[in-house]
Amino acid sequence: MKILLVRPRPHKETIGLQSVMICEPLELMQLSAVLRANNHEVEIVDMILEKKPIEYFVRKFSPELVGITGYISHIGIMKEYAEIIKKIDKNIKVAVGGVHATVCPNDFKCEYIDYVAKNAEDLYKAANCEDTSVRYADRNLPKRYTDRYYYLFANKCALIKTSFGCPYNCNFCFCKEISPYKAREIDDVITELLQIPQKEVYIVDDDFLFNRDRLMEFYDKIKENKIEKNFLVYGRADFIAANEDILEKLSKVGLNSVIVGIEASTQNELDSFNKKSKLEDNEKAVRILKKYGIECYATVILGVDWDKKDFKNLYNYIKNLGLVFVNLQPFTPMPGTPYFDKYKDQLIIPYNEHEKWDMAHLVIKPEKISARRYYFEILKLYYKITMMPKNVIYMFKRYGVKTTLKLSIGAAQISWQYIKKIIRGR
């Protein structure tokens, strides 16, 4: 069977991070490996990197089945692709998948979609796969894209997943709804790492820094196999704060960046998210990462009850922590979380405008200031952080002029999207 696997281009209204990062479509590469092992002819198309429209690739490849993956913000685009495909040839089967299809499959009810895959096995069934034992992603596809994948300062970046699901239960996150936590054997992870040619590797586990014994085994096996990579991972502040010795060891075998959800600048907010961590953990974690030369990419959730004073307080908190890179996310009550039903009557962006449910738009009406003012405060805070003289000097020294300017141009593109929100007032 000829199968086309597609990652969609974001909607023009989506405030996406593709201006500063474009990662491999790992889920499609994993699907491709299994499908090819079952003698299917597979082509991957990454529409983020393509200029030609989807119909060009459908006509060129003439697939019997098209699989499309995406997030909540891609729902409209995925349905649009499905309609285009069916108009080209109504006999082509269309399947959609991804994390949102797992949590909210009914959002994909559409006359042009034949299958909603809640997991990879659903797609394998649609393709009549008998052997699903293949464990490693098909890293020969897509060759024409390989050198164009990057994450912020990590150029030519490859992805790997060493565990599935999240072991925690934060009430703003739907990761726990996707699958129970299950970790791969470290020997299996090492075997796959040895097949990855890229120096930069992004470990996309929901939380890589979780199990001390597993991380020690990872450290030992990386040294034993003389693997020389730079790793970017997700990790919780409380784990980092309580396990400095682990971070010290990992820093010696390539751990150079950690995405840390510090989430809030007050204990009350952390408690309301069921984060089960303390502000002191955030502060200690940042100190530890700095001590061992590990970059910290912090994420913060912005409250809908905030006013100008709260934004100012957050700025002071970030400044005191000495953070250089911070992702500011307006609170979004995502489907699959307890917050969705609680806030569904307070939306200023209707749920069916999925392209704006991107963790960057303000979907709930602010309680104390206008939406226009709220967006202005976000943009102002970003620039107050990034344009601090010491932060500018740090970026140029650590990453060089060319890479820093490239990131700055991408950040400016995101800023322009926010400026348009300020002008429109929503």
Short mmCIF file of C-alpha atoms in Angstrom, two decimals:
data_model
loop_
_atom_site.label_atom_id
_atom_site.label_comp_id
_atom_site.label_asym_id
_atom_site.label_seq_id
_atom_site.Cartn_x
_atom_site.Cartn_y
_atom_site.Cartn_z
CA MET A 1 0.00 0.00 0.00
CA LYS A 2 1.21 3.53 -0.78
CA ILE A 3 0.93 5.66 2.36
CA LEU A 4 1.54 9.40 2.66
CA LEU A 5 2.26 10.74 6.16
CA VAL A 6 1.72 14.47 6.62
CA ARG A 7 2.62 17.03 9.25
CA PRO A 8 0.46 20.12 8.57
CA ARG A 9 1.55 23.71 8.29
CA PRO A 10 0.20 25.87 11.16
CA HIS A 11 -2.75 28.16 10.49
CA LYS A 12 -1.75 31.78 9.86
CA GLU A 13 -3.56 32.81 13.08
CA THR A 14 -1.59 30.36 15.21
CA ILE A 15 1.17 31.95 17.27
CA GLY A 16 3.64 29.15 16.75
CA LEU A 17 7.23 28.57 17.74
CA GLN A 18 8.22 27.51 14.22
CA SER A 19 9.97 30.87 13.93
CA VAL A 20 12.50 29.76 16.56
CA MET A 21 12.31 25.95 16.34
CA ILE A 22 11.29 23.24 13.90
CA CYS A 23 11.66 19.71 15.26
CA GLU A 24 11.57 16.38 13.48
CA PRO A 25 8.11 14.80 13.04
CA LEU A 26 9.22 11.92 15.28
CA GLU A 27 5.77 10.36 15.50
CA LEU A 28 5.59 10.08 11.70
CA MET A 29 9.11 8.66 11.54
CA GLN A 30 8.12 5.97 14.05
CA LEU A 31 4.99 5.16 12.06
CA SER A 32 7.05 5.00 8.89
CA ALA A 33 9.41 2.42 10.40
CA VAL A 34 6.56 0.03 11.21
CA LEU A 35 4.74 0.62 7.93
CA ARG A 36 7.88 0.03 5.86
CA ALA A 37 8.60 -3.15 7.84
CA ASN A 38 5.20 -4.36 6.65
CA ASN A 39 6.17 -3.73 3.01
CA HIS A 40 4.23 -0.50 2.59
CA GLU A 41 5.63 2.29 0.43
CA VAL A 42 5.82 5.37 2.65
CA GLU A 43 6.46 9.05 2.00
CA ILE A 44 6.65 11.75 4.70
CA VAL A 45 5.73 15.33 3.87
CA ASP A 46 6.47 18.10 6.36
CA MET A 47 4.28 21.00 5.27
CA ILE A 48 6.07 23.35 7.69
CA LEU A 49 9.09 23.15 5.39
CA GLU A 50 7.29 22.87 2.05
CA LYS A 51 6.17 25.73 -0.17
CA LYS A 52 4.03 23.61 -2.48
CA PRO A 53 0.39 22.89 -1.47
CA ILE A 54 -0.75 19.51 -0.15
CA GLU A 55 -2.49 18.63 -3.42
CA TYR A 56 0.88 18.65 -5.20
CA PHE A 57 2.18 15.81 -3.01
CA VAL A 58 -1.08 13.85 -3.16
CA ARG A 59 -1.10 13.96 -6.96
CA LYS A 60 2.63 13.20 -7.20
CA PHE A 61 2.60 10.21 -4.82
CA SER A 62 -0.93 8.86 -5.54
CA PRO A 63 -1.36 7.33 -2.07
CA GLU A 64 -4.02 4.83 -1.05
CA LEU A 65 -3.92 6.06 2.56
CA VAL A 66 -2.97 9.47 3.97
CA GLY A 67 -2.15 9.87 7.67
CA ILE A 68 -2.18 13.39 9.13
CA THR A 69 -0.92 14.26 12.62
CA GLY A 70 -1.36 17.44 14.62
CA TYR A 71 -2.36 19.23 17.81
CA ILE A 72 -5.53 21.05 18.80
CA SER A 73 -4.45 24.13 16.82
CA HIS A 74 -4.21 22.00 13.65
CA ILE A 75 -7.78 20.65 13.65
CA GLY A 76 -9.06 23.03 10.99
CA ILE A 77 -6.02 22.53 8.75
CA MET A 78 -6.26 18.74 9.09
CA LYS A 79 -9.91 18.79 8.04
CA GLU A 80 -9.04 21.12 5.16
CA TYR A 81 -6.34 18.71 3.97
CA ALA A 82 -8.79 15.81 4.23
CA GLU A 83 -11.32 17.63 2.04
CA ILE A 84 -8.66 18.45 -0.56
CA ILE A 85 -7.50 14.82 -0.63
CA LYS A 86 -11.03 13.47 -1.11
CA LYS A 87 -11.70 15.94 -3.92
CA ILE A 88 -8.60 14.68 -5.71
CA ASP A 89 -9.62 11.03 -5.25
CA LYS A 90 -12.54 9.95 -3.10
CA ASN A 91 -11.06 6.45 -2.83
CA ILE A 92 -8.03 7.64 -0.85
CA LYS A 93 -8.50 6.77 2.81
CA VAL A 94 -7.72 9.56 5.28
CA ALA A 95 -6.63 8.93 8.87
CA VAL A 96 -5.85 11.56 11.50
CA GLY A 97 -3.96 11.18 14.76
CA GLY A 98 -1.89 12.95 17.38
CA VAL A 99 -2.31 13.82 21.05
CA HIS A 100 -5.54 15.75 20.55
CA ALA A 101 -7.10 12.90 18.58
CA THR A 102 -6.26 10.68 21.55
CA VAL A 103 -7.92 12.97 24.10
CA CYS A 104 -10.79 14.40 22.00
CA PRO A 105 -11.48 12.12 19.00
CA ASN A 106 -14.94 13.63 18.46
CA ASP A 107 -13.33 16.91 17.38
CA PHE A 108 -12.34 15.16 14.15
CA LYS A 109 -15.80 14.04 13.09
CA CYS A 110 -15.86 14.98 9.43
CA GLU A 111 -17.23 13.45 6.23
CA TYR A 112 -13.75 13.55 4.68
CA ILE A 113 -11.99 11.66 7.50
CA ASP A 114 -12.22 7.86 7.48
CA TYR A 115 -10.23 6.99 10.61
CA VAL A 116 -9.47 8.80 13.86
CA ALA A 117 -6.45 7.02 15.31
CA LYS A 118 -6.40 7.31 19.10
CA ASN A 119 -3.01 5.58 19.06
CA ALA A 120 -0.48 4.18 16.60
CA GLU A 121 -2.10 0.74 16.69
CA ASP A 122 -5.28 2.18 15.15
CA LEU A 123 -3.32 3.34 12.11
CA TYR A 124 -1.48 0.02 11.87
CA LYS A 125 -4.84 -1.73 11.76
CA ALA A 126 -6.04 0.61 9.01
CA ALA A 127 -2.89 -0.31 7.05
CA ASN A 128 -3.27 -4.05 7.81
CA CYS A 129 0.11 -4.27 9.56
CA GLU A 130 0.97 -7.68 11.01
CA ASP A 131 4.40 -6.88 12.45
CA THR A 132 4.38 -3.91 14.85
CA SER A 133 7.51 -4.91 16.77
CA VAL A 134 9.79 -2.32 15.12
CA ARG A 135 11.01 -0.05 17.93
CA TYR A 136 13.13 2.63 16.31
CA ALA A 137 12.16 5.61 14.18
CA ASP A 138 12.86 5.55 10.45
CA ARG A 139 15.71 8.06 10.39
CA ASN A 140 16.22 7.77 6.64
CA LEU A 141 13.08 9.80 6.14
CA PRO A 142 12.74 12.58 5.29
CA LYS A 143 16.29 13.11 3.98
CA ARG A 144 15.51 16.41 2.28
CA TYR A 145 14.49 17.90 5.62
CA THR A 146 17.13 16.56 8.01
CA ASP A 147 19.47 19.55 8.09
CA ARG A 148 16.59 21.98 8.56
CA TYR A 149 15.41 20.78 11.97
CA TYR A 150 16.59 22.80 14.95
CA TYR A 151 15.60 23.89 18.46
CA LEU A 152 16.54 27.44 19.42
CA PHE A 153 20.34 27.28 19.50
CA ALA A 154 20.58 23.55 18.74
CA ASN A 155 21.08 23.20 14.99
CA LYS A 156 20.49 19.91 13.13
CA CYS A 157 18.60 18.55 16.11
CA ALA A 158 17.29 14.96 16.30
CA LEU A 159 14.48 13.71 18.56
CA ILE A 160 14.17 10.59 20.68
CA LYS A 161 11.53 9.45 23.16
CA THR A 162 12.66 7.29 26.09
CA SER A 163 9.37 7.13 28.01
CA PHE A 164 5.66 7.58 27.42
CA GLY A 165 3.15 9.42 29.58
CA CYS A 166 3.82 11.59 32.61
CA PRO A 167 4.20 10.28 36.17
CA TYR A 168 2.73 13.47 37.66
CA ASN A 169 -0.78 14.89 37.90
CA CYS A 170 -0.70 18.67 37.33
CA ASN A 171 -4.28 19.77 36.74
CA PHE A 172 -3.49 22.19 33.88
CA CYS A 173 -1.94 19.41 31.74
CA PHE A 174 -3.58 16.64 29.72
CA CYS A 175 -0.45 14.44 29.39
CA LYS A 176 -1.83 12.03 31.97
CA GLU A 177 -4.87 11.46 29.73
CA ILE A 178 -2.78 10.25 26.79
CA SER A 179 -1.16 7.15 28.29
CA PRO A 180 0.06 5.76 31.61
CA TYR A 181 3.73 6.31 32.38
CA LYS A 182 5.99 3.69 30.85
CA ALA A 183 9.76 3.94 30.45
CA ARG A 184 11.91 2.17 27.87
CA GLU A 185 14.87 0.09 28.95
CA ILE A 186 18.05 2.17 28.92
CA ASP A 187 19.89 -0.41 26.79
CA ASP A 188 17.17 0.03 24.17
CA VAL A 189 17.55 3.82 24.33
CA ILE A 190 21.33 3.54 23.92
CA THR A 191 20.92 1.32 20.86
CA GLU A 192 18.76 3.98 19.22
CA LEU A 193 21.08 6.83 20.24
CA LEU A 194 23.96 5.03 18.53
CA GLN A 195 21.96 5.19 15.29
CA ILE A 196 21.47 8.97 15.46
CA PRO A 197 24.11 10.92 13.54
CA GLN A 198 23.17 14.37 14.86
CA LYS A 199 25.19 15.86 17.69
CA GLU A 200 22.16 17.67 19.16
CA VAL A 201 19.45 15.41 20.63
CA TYR A 202 16.14 16.53 22.10
CA ILE A 203 14.70 13.92 24.47
CA VAL A 204 10.97 14.61 24.19
CA ASP A 205 9.76 12.67 27.24
CA ASP A 206 7.09 14.50 29.20
CA ASP A 207 9.56 14.32 32.09
CA PHE A 208 13.01 12.79 31.57
CA LEU A 209 14.41 13.77 34.99
CA PHE A 210 12.29 11.43 37.07
CA ASN A 211 13.88 8.19 38.27
CA ARG A 212 17.31 8.43 39.95
CA ASP A 213 18.30 4.83 39.27
CA ARG A 214 17.28 5.07 35.61
CA LEU A 215 19.20 8.32 35.17
CA MET A 216 22.31 6.82 36.78
CA GLU A 217 22.06 3.89 34.38
CA PHE A 218 21.70 6.36 31.49
CA TYR A 219 24.82 8.18 32.69
CA ASP A 220 26.81 4.95 33.01
CA LYS A 221 25.76 3.64 29.59
CA ILE A 222 26.46 6.95 27.83
CA LYS A 223 30.00 6.86 29.26
CA GLU A 224 30.46 3.17 28.55
CA ASN A 225 29.46 3.59 24.90
CA LYS A 226 31.43 6.83 24.52
CA ILE A 227 28.39 8.64 23.14
CA GLU A 228 29.10 12.32 22.56
CA LYS A 229 25.85 14.24 22.24
CA ASN A 230 24.31 17.43 23.57
CA PHE A 231 20.99 16.67 25.25
CA LEU A 232 17.92 18.84 25.78
CA VAL A 233 15.30 17.41 28.16
CA TYR A 234 12.22 18.26 30.21
CA GLY A 235 12.63 18.21 33.98
CA ARG A 236 10.81 19.33 37.13
CA ALA A 237 12.33 21.93 39.41
CA ASP A 238 11.73 19.87 42.55
CA PHE A 239 13.63 16.88 41.13
CA ILE A 240 16.55 19.07 40.10
CA ALA A 241 16.60 20.75 43.52
CA ALA A 242 16.65 17.40 45.32
CA ASN A 243 19.15 15.64 43.05
CA GLU A 244 22.10 17.93 42.42
CA ASP A 245 24.48 14.97 42.19
CA ILE A 246 22.50 13.53 39.27
CA LEU A 247 22.57 16.85 37.41
CA GLU A 248 26.31 17.13 37.97
CA LYS A 249 26.89 13.69 36.46
CA LEU A 250 24.54 14.25 33.51
CA SER A 251 26.24 17.56 32.73
CA LYS A 252 29.45 15.59 32.16
CA VAL A 253 27.84 13.35 29.50
CA GLY A 254 26.15 16.01 27.42
CA LEU A 255 23.14 17.38 29.28
CA ASN A 256 23.33 21.05 28.31
CA SER A 257 19.71 22.27 28.40
CA VAL A 258 16.61 21.60 30.51
CA ILE A 259 13.08 22.87 29.95
CA VAL A 260 11.75 23.58 33.44
CA GLY A 261 8.13 24.36 34.24
CA ILE A 262 8.60 26.87 37.03
CA GLU A 263 4.98 27.81 36.16
CA ALA A 264 4.44 30.54 38.77
CA SER A 265 6.04 33.18 40.95
CA THR A 266 3.80 32.63 43.99
CA GLN A 267 3.20 29.56 46.12
CA ASN A 268 -0.58 29.97 45.93
CA GLU A 269 -0.46 29.65 42.14
CA LEU A 270 1.77 26.58 42.30
CA ASP A 271 -0.62 24.96 44.77
CA SER A 272 -3.64 25.77 42.59
CA PHE A 273 -1.99 23.89 39.70
CA ASN A 274 -1.47 20.82 41.92
CA LYS A 275 2.21 21.16 41.05
CA LYS A 276 3.27 19.78 44.45
CA SER A 277 6.47 21.81 44.43
CA LYS A 278 7.74 24.91 46.23
CA LEU A 279 9.05 28.27 45.08
CA GLU A 280 12.28 27.34 46.83
CA ASP A 281 12.57 24.40 44.43
CA ASN A 282 12.47 26.78 41.47
CA GLU A 283 15.18 28.95 42.95
CA LYS A 284 17.44 26.05 43.89
CA ALA A 285 16.92 24.32 40.54
CA VAL A 286 17.98 27.40 38.59
CA ARG A 287 21.09 27.76 40.77
CA ILE A 288 22.04 24.12 40.21
CA LEU A 289 21.61 24.33 36.44
CA LYS A 290 23.76 27.47 36.31
CA LYS A 291 26.40 25.85 38.51
CA TYR A 292 26.94 23.04 36.01
CA GLY A 293 26.60 25.13 32.86
CA ILE A 294 23.20 23.70 31.91
CA GLU A 295 20.90 26.10 30.07
CA CYS A 296 17.48 26.64 31.65
CA TYR A 297 14.48 27.20 29.41
CA ALA A 298 11.74 28.19 31.86
CA THR A 299 8.00 28.10 31.24
CA VAL A 300 5.49 30.23 33.16
CA ILE A 301 1.68 30.22 33.17
CA LEU A 302 0.11 33.70 33.21
CA GLY A 303 -3.05 34.03 35.30
CA VAL A 304 -6.34 35.36 33.91
CA ASP A 305 -6.81 37.36 37.13
CA TRP A 306 -3.58 39.28 36.61
CA ASP A 307 -3.15 43.03 36.31
CA LYS A 308 -0.12 45.19 35.52
CA LYS A 309 1.24 44.70 39.03
CA ASP A 310 1.31 40.91 38.61
CA PHE A 311 3.29 41.18 35.38
CA LYS A 312 5.74 43.49 37.15
CA ASN A 313 6.08 41.05 40.03
CA LEU A 314 6.78 38.22 37.59
CA TYR A 315 9.46 40.30 35.89
CA ASN A 316 11.16 40.92 39.23
CA TYR A 317 10.96 37.20 40.05
CA ILE A 318 12.50 36.23 36.70
CA LYS A 319 15.18 38.90 37.05
CA ASN A 320 16.07 37.73 40.56
CA LEU A 321 16.30 34.13 39.35
CA GLY A 322 18.64 35.28 36.60
CA LEU A 323 16.67 33.57 33.83
CA VAL A 324 17.53 34.37 30.22
CA PHE A 325 14.96 32.25 28.36
CA VAL A 326 11.32 32.21 29.46
CA ASN A 327 8.23 31.00 27.61
CA LEU A 328 5.17 32.95 28.81
CA GLN A 329 1.90 31.04 28.36
CA PRO A 330 -1.50 32.62 29.06
CA PHE A 331 -3.52 30.17 31.13
CA THR A 332 -5.40 27.90 28.71
CA PRO A 333 -8.06 25.44 29.97
CA MET A 334 -7.18 22.60 27.59
CA PRO A 335 -9.71 19.85 26.82
CA GLY A 336 -8.94 16.79 28.90
CA THR A 337 -8.13 18.86 32.00
CA PRO A 338 -10.44 19.74 34.94
CA TYR A 339 -10.20 23.41 33.95
CA PHE A 340 -11.96 23.06 30.60
CA ASP A 341 -15.49 22.63 31.98
CA LYS A 342 -14.82 25.20 34.69
CA TYR A 343 -13.96 27.98 32.25
CA LYS A 344 -15.92 27.08 29.11
CA ASP A 345 -18.48 29.83 29.79
CA GLN A 346 -15.77 32.50 30.07
CA LEU A 347 -14.15 32.05 26.67
CA ILE A 348 -13.40 35.05 24.47
CA ILE A 349 -12.07 32.76 21.75
CA PRO A 350 -14.67 30.13 20.83
CA TYR A 351 -13.50 26.54 21.10
CA ASN A 352 -14.20 25.97 17.40
CA GLU A 353 -11.50 28.53 16.55
CA HIS A 354 -9.00 25.77 17.25
CA GLU A 355 -6.14 27.52 15.47
CA LYS A 356 -5.98 30.04 18.34
CA TRP A 357 -5.81 27.39 21.08
CA ASP A 358 -2.03 27.45 20.88
CA MET A 359 -1.02 28.27 24.48
CA ALA A 360 -0.14 31.77 23.30
CA HIS A 361 -3.56 33.31 22.66
CA LEU A 362 -5.66 34.60 25.53
CA VAL A 363 -8.75 32.36 25.33
CA ILE A 364 -10.35 33.44 28.64
CA LYS A 365 -11.52 36.98 29.33
CA PRO A 366 -9.06 38.69 31.71
CA GLU A 367 -10.64 39.66 35.00
CA LYS A 368 -8.82 42.94 35.71
CA ILE A 369 -7.44 44.37 32.45
CA SER A 370 -8.49 44.36 28.81
CA ALA A 371 -7.29 41.69 26.38
CA ARG A 372 -5.43 44.41 24.48
CA ARG A 373 -3.59 45.47 27.64
CA TYR A 374 -2.90 41.84 28.55
CA TYR A 375 -1.18 41.16 25.21
CA PHE A 376 0.78 44.39 25.60
CA GLU A 377 1.99 43.28 29.03
CA ILE A 378 3.10 39.90 27.61
CA LEU A 379 5.07 41.55 24.82
CA LYS A 380 6.57 44.13 27.18
CA LEU A 381 7.64 41.44 29.61
CA TYR A 382 9.29 39.40 26.85
CA TYR A 383 11.35 42.38 25.75
CA LYS A 384 12.25 43.45 29.28
CA ILE A 385 13.70 39.97 29.83
CA THR A 386 15.46 39.45 26.51
CA MET A 387 16.81 42.99 26.20
CA MET A 388 18.41 43.10 29.64
CA PRO A 389 22.02 44.07 28.80
CA LYS A 390 23.48 41.12 30.68
CA ASN A 391 21.17 38.71 28.83
CA VAL A 392 22.10 40.15 25.44
CA ILE A 393 25.81 39.91 26.24
CA TYR A 394 25.33 36.35 27.53
CA MET A 395 23.61 35.17 24.32
CA PHE A 396 26.24 36.66 22.02
CA LYS A 397 29.07 35.20 24.11
CA ARG A 398 27.59 31.71 24.43
CA TYR A 399 25.97 31.27 21.03
CA GLY A 400 27.71 33.71 18.71
CA VAL A 401 26.43 36.55 16.55
CA LYS A 402 24.96 34.50 13.68
CA THR A 403 22.87 32.13 15.81
CA THR A 404 21.71 34.87 18.17
CA LEU A 405 20.60 37.07 15.27
CA LYS A 406 18.75 34.13 13.69
CA LEU A 407 16.83 33.58 16.93
CA SER A 408 16.18 37.31 17.24
CA ILE A 409 14.61 37.42 13.79
CA GLY A 410 12.37 34.49 14.72
CA ALA A 411 11.39 36.19 17.97
CA ALA A 412 10.55 39.37 16.04
CA GLN A 413 8.14 37.38 13.86
CA ILE A 414 6.35 36.12 16.97
CA SER A 415 6.33 39.67 18.36
CA TRP A 416 4.59 40.92 15.23
CA GLN A 417 1.81 38.39 15.80
CA TYR A 418 1.34 39.80 19.31
CA ILE A 419 1.38 43.36 17.99
CA LYS A 420 -1.51 42.45 15.69
CA LYS A 421 -3.41 41.12 18.72
CA ILE A 422 -2.79 44.41 20.52
CA ILE A 423 -4.10 46.38 17.54
CA ARG A 424 -7.20 44.19 17.21
CA GLY A 425 -7.78 43.92 20.92
CA ARG A 426 -8.19 40.11 20.82
#
